Amino acid sequence: MSARVYEAEFRRVLELFERNRSVLVIGHVDPDGDCIGSMLAIGLLLEGMGKEVRCYAPGERSELFDRMPGSGLLAPVELVRGFEYDLVVAVDAPTTGRTENVVRPGGRVDV
């Protein structure tokens, strides 16, 4: 991909972020370091843009990740259940099945 195409795609993603108020960043079941890192990087970017953000990945995760910058964005299932989102960003998950299909139409999470 050329730099010009990459920049145009990145601008479109940022515009999408700007148009939405609340964002759920979701990762795959039993997240590993690259999944957690991706969720937190996007979560911190969104938080810096003034968005309401929750990061969630179903299953078990190591407590080591609690030391990462932005780890406070990693929401327990109780905070995700009541979170109404305008946008979902899935990371490190090639199919919705890898996220346990928790995202539902209408801005809600079914966990």
PDB file of C-alpha atoms in Angstrom:
ATOM      1  CA  MET A   1       0.000   0.000   0.000  1.00  0.00           C
ATOM      2  CA  SER A   2       1.371   3.393  -0.920  1.00  0.00           C
ATOM      3  CA  ALA A   3       1.828   6.097   1.683  1.00  0.00           C
ATOM      4  CA  ARG A   4      -0.903   8.170   0.043  1.00  0.00           C
ATOM      5  CA  VAL A   5      -3.426   5.320   0.184  1.00  0.00           C
ATOM      6  CA  TYR A   6      -2.465   4.537   3.788  1.00  0.00           C
ATOM      7  CA  GLU A   7      -2.901   8.179   4.812  1.00  0.00           C
ATOM      8  CA  ALA A   8      -6.307   8.356   3.123  1.00  0.00           C
ATOM      9  CA  GLU A   9      -7.475   5.187   4.883  1.00  0.00           C
ATOM     10  CA  PHE A  10      -6.186   6.432   8.228  1.00  0.00           C
ATOM     11  CA  ARG A  11      -8.021   9.748   7.727  1.00  0.00           C
ATOM     12  CA  ARG A  12     -11.266   7.840   7.064  1.00  0.00           C
ATOM     13  CA  VAL A  13     -10.836   5.863  10.278  1.00  0.00           C
ATOM     14  CA  LEU A  14     -10.208   9.042  12.271  1.00  0.00           C
ATOM     15  CA  GLU A  15     -13.295  10.648  10.724  1.00  0.00           C
ATOM     16  CA  LEU A  16     -15.325   7.613  11.785  1.00  0.00           C
ATOM     17  CA  PHE A  17     -13.947   7.967  15.315  1.00  0.00           C
ATOM     18  CA  GLU A  18     -14.774  11.680  15.340  1.00  0.00           C
ATOM     19  CA  ARG A  19     -18.415  11.087  14.306  1.00  0.00           C
ATOM     20  CA  ASN A  20     -19.161   8.761  17.211  1.00  0.00           C
ATOM     21  CA  ARG A  21     -19.451   9.532  20.919  1.00  0.00           C
ATOM     22  CA  SER A  22     -19.055   6.121  22.553  1.00  0.00           C
ATOM     23  CA  VAL A  23     -16.912   3.242  21.347  1.00  0.00           C
ATOM     24  CA  LEU A  24     -16.577  -0.393  22.332  1.00  0.00           C
ATOM     25  CA  VAL A  25     -13.164  -1.808  21.455  1.00  0.00           C
ATOM     26  CA  ILE A  26     -13.448  -5.575  21.466  1.00  0.00           C
ATOM     27  CA  GLY A  27     -10.825  -8.284  21.206  1.00  0.00           C
ATOM     28  CA  HIS A  28     -10.781 -12.038  20.930  1.00  0.00           C
ATOM     29  CA  VAL A  29     -11.479 -14.717  23.516  1.00  0.00           C
ATOM     30  CA  ASP A  30      -8.695 -15.212  26.089  1.00  0.00           C
ATOM     31  CA  PRO A  31      -6.714 -12.194  24.837  1.00  0.00           C
ATOM     32  CA  ASP A  32      -2.948 -12.274  24.516  1.00  0.00           C
ATOM     33  CA  GLY A  33      -0.502  -9.373  24.544  1.00  0.00           C
ATOM     34  CA  ASP A  34      -1.003  -8.199  20.978  1.00  0.00           C
ATOM     35  CA  CYS A  35      -4.782  -8.193  21.427  1.00  0.00           C
ATOM     36  CA  ILE A  36      -4.622  -6.267  24.718  1.00  0.00           C
ATOM     37  CA  GLY A  37      -2.004  -3.878  23.336  1.00  0.00           C
ATOM     38  CA  SER A  38      -4.117  -3.170  20.253  1.00  0.00           C
ATOM     39  CA  MET A  39      -7.246  -2.572  22.308  1.00  0.00           C
ATOM     40  CA  LEU A  40      -5.460  -0.221  24.686  1.00  0.00           C
ATOM     41  CA  ALA A  41      -3.687   1.727  21.917  1.00  0.00           C
ATOM     42  CA  ILE A  42      -6.981   2.400  20.150  1.00  0.00           C
ATOM     43  CA  GLY A  43      -8.737   3.002  23.462  1.00  0.00           C
ATOM     44  CA  LEU A  44      -6.181   5.611  24.524  1.00  0.00           C
ATOM     45  CA  LEU A  45      -6.422   7.336  21.143  1.00  0.00           C
ATOM     46  CA  LEU A  46     -10.209   7.493  21.457  1.00  0.00           C
ATOM     47  CA  GLU A  47     -10.054   8.654  25.061  1.00  0.00           C
ATOM     48  CA  GLY A  48      -7.681  11.419  23.978  1.00  0.00           C
ATOM     49  CA  MET A  49     -10.309  12.445  21.427  1.00  0.00           C
ATOM     50  CA  GLY A  50     -12.818  12.840  24.266  1.00  0.00           C
ATOM     51  CA  LYS A  51     -14.765   9.651  23.545  1.00  0.00           C
ATOM     52  CA  GLU A  52     -16.383   7.355  26.055  1.00  0.00           C
ATOM     53  CA  VAL A  53     -14.517   4.060  25.667  1.00  0.00           C
ATOM     54  CA  ARG A  54     -14.703   0.518  26.969  1.00  0.00           C
ATOM     55  CA  CYS A  55     -12.236  -2.207  26.005  1.00  0.00           C
ATOM     56  CA  TYR A  56     -13.416  -5.771  26.411  1.00  0.00           C
ATOM     57  CA  ALA A  57     -12.284  -9.257  25.480  1.00  0.00           C
ATOM     58  CA  PRO A  58     -14.178 -12.312  26.699  1.00  0.00           C
ATOM     59  CA  GLY A  59     -12.452 -15.008  28.693  1.00  0.00           C
ATOM     60  CA  GLU A  60      -9.328 -15.076  30.808  1.00  0.00           C
ATOM     61  CA  ARG A  61      -6.468 -12.594  30.663  1.00  0.00           C
ATOM     62  CA  SER A  62      -3.224 -12.359  32.555  1.00  0.00           C
ATOM     63  CA  GLU A  63      -2.955  -9.883  35.422  1.00  0.00           C
ATOM     64  CA  LEU A  64       0.351  -8.783  33.875  1.00  0.00           C
ATOM     65  CA  PHE A  65      -1.658  -6.706  31.421  1.00  0.00           C
ATOM     66  CA  ASP A  66      -2.986  -4.591  34.302  1.00  0.00           C
ATOM     67  CA  ARG A  67       0.393  -2.839  34.334  1.00  0.00           C
ATOM     68  CA  MET A  68       0.054  -1.563  30.768  1.00  0.00           C
ATOM     69  CA  PRO A  69      -0.700   2.106  30.084  1.00  0.00           C
ATOM     70  CA  GLY A  70      -4.437   2.516  29.682  1.00  0.00           C
ATOM     71  CA  SER A  71      -5.278  -0.735  31.471  1.00  0.00           C
ATOM     72  CA  GLY A  72      -8.070   1.114  33.273  1.00  0.00           C
ATOM     73  CA  LEU A  73      -9.971   0.990  29.978  1.00  0.00           C
ATOM     74  CA  LEU A  74     -10.195  -2.819  30.255  1.00  0.00           C
ATOM     75  CA  ALA A  75     -13.750  -3.165  31.440  1.00  0.00           C
ATOM     76  CA  PRO A  76     -15.135  -6.070  33.417  1.00  0.00           C
ATOM     77  CA  VAL A  77     -18.213  -7.706  31.976  1.00  0.00           C
ATOM     78  CA  GLU A  78     -20.472  -5.783  34.393  1.00  0.00           C
ATOM     79  CA  LEU A  79     -19.424  -2.433  32.880  1.00  0.00           C
ATOM     80  CA  VAL A  80     -19.730  -3.713  29.347  1.00  0.00           C
ATOM     81  CA  ARG A  81     -23.288  -5.001  29.811  1.00  0.00           C
ATOM     82  CA  GLY A  82     -24.716  -1.552  30.451  1.00  0.00           C
ATOM     83  CA  PHE A  83     -22.510   0.308  27.993  1.00  0.00           C
ATOM     84  CA  GLU A  84     -24.365   1.808  25.032  1.00  0.00           C
ATOM     85  CA  TYR A  85     -21.991   2.291  22.129  1.00  0.00           C
ATOM     86  CA  ASP A  86     -22.221   4.108  18.817  1.00  0.00           C
ATOM     87  CA  LEU A  87     -19.301   2.261  17.239  1.00  0.00           C
ATOM     88  CA  VAL A  88     -17.562  -1.083  17.659  1.00  0.00           C
ATOM     89  CA  VAL A  89     -13.906  -1.571  16.782  1.00  0.00           C
ATOM     90  CA  ALA A  90     -12.814  -5.213  16.701  1.00  0.00           C
ATOM     91  CA  VAL A  91      -9.105  -5.965  16.963  1.00  0.00           C
ATOM     92  CA  ASP A  92      -7.123  -9.152  16.446  1.00  0.00           C
ATOM     93  CA  ALA A  93     -10.279 -11.159  15.689  1.00  0.00           C
ATOM     94  CA  PRO A  94     -10.797 -12.466  12.144  1.00  0.00           C
ATOM     95  CA  THR A  95     -14.443 -13.403  12.803  1.00  0.00           C
ATOM     96  CA  THR A  96     -17.188 -12.374  15.204  1.00  0.00           C
ATOM     97  CA  GLY A  97     -17.046 -15.881  16.627  1.00  0.00           C
ATOM     98  CA  ARG A  98     -13.630 -15.101  18.115  1.00  0.00           C
ATOM     99  CA  THR A  99     -15.349 -12.359  20.159  1.00  0.00           C
ATOM    100  CA  GLU A 100     -18.045 -14.805  21.288  1.00  0.00           C
ATOM    101  CA  ASN A 101     -20.547 -12.827  19.176  1.00  0.00           C
ATOM    102  CA  VAL A 102     -21.286 -10.470  22.069  1.00  0.00           C
ATOM    103  CA  VAL A 103     -22.041  -7.389  19.958  1.00  0.00           C
ATOM    104  CA  ARG A 104     -25.694  -6.877  19.059  1.00  0.00           C
ATOM    105  CA  PRO A 105     -27.483  -4.400  16.780  1.00  0.00           C
ATOM    106  CA  GLY A 106     -28.816  -1.307  18.463  1.00  0.00           C
ATOM    107  CA  GLY A 107     -25.706  -0.490  20.440  1.00  0.00           C
ATOM    108  CA  ARG A 108     -25.756  -3.166  23.094  1.00  0.00           C
ATOM    109  CA  VAL A 109     -23.620  -6.070  24.257  1.00  0.00           C
ATOM    110  CA  ASP A 110     -25.010  -9.498  25.060  1.00  0.00           C
ATOM    111  CA  VAL A 111     -22.752 -11.075  27.718  1.00  0.00           C
TER     112      VAL A 111
END
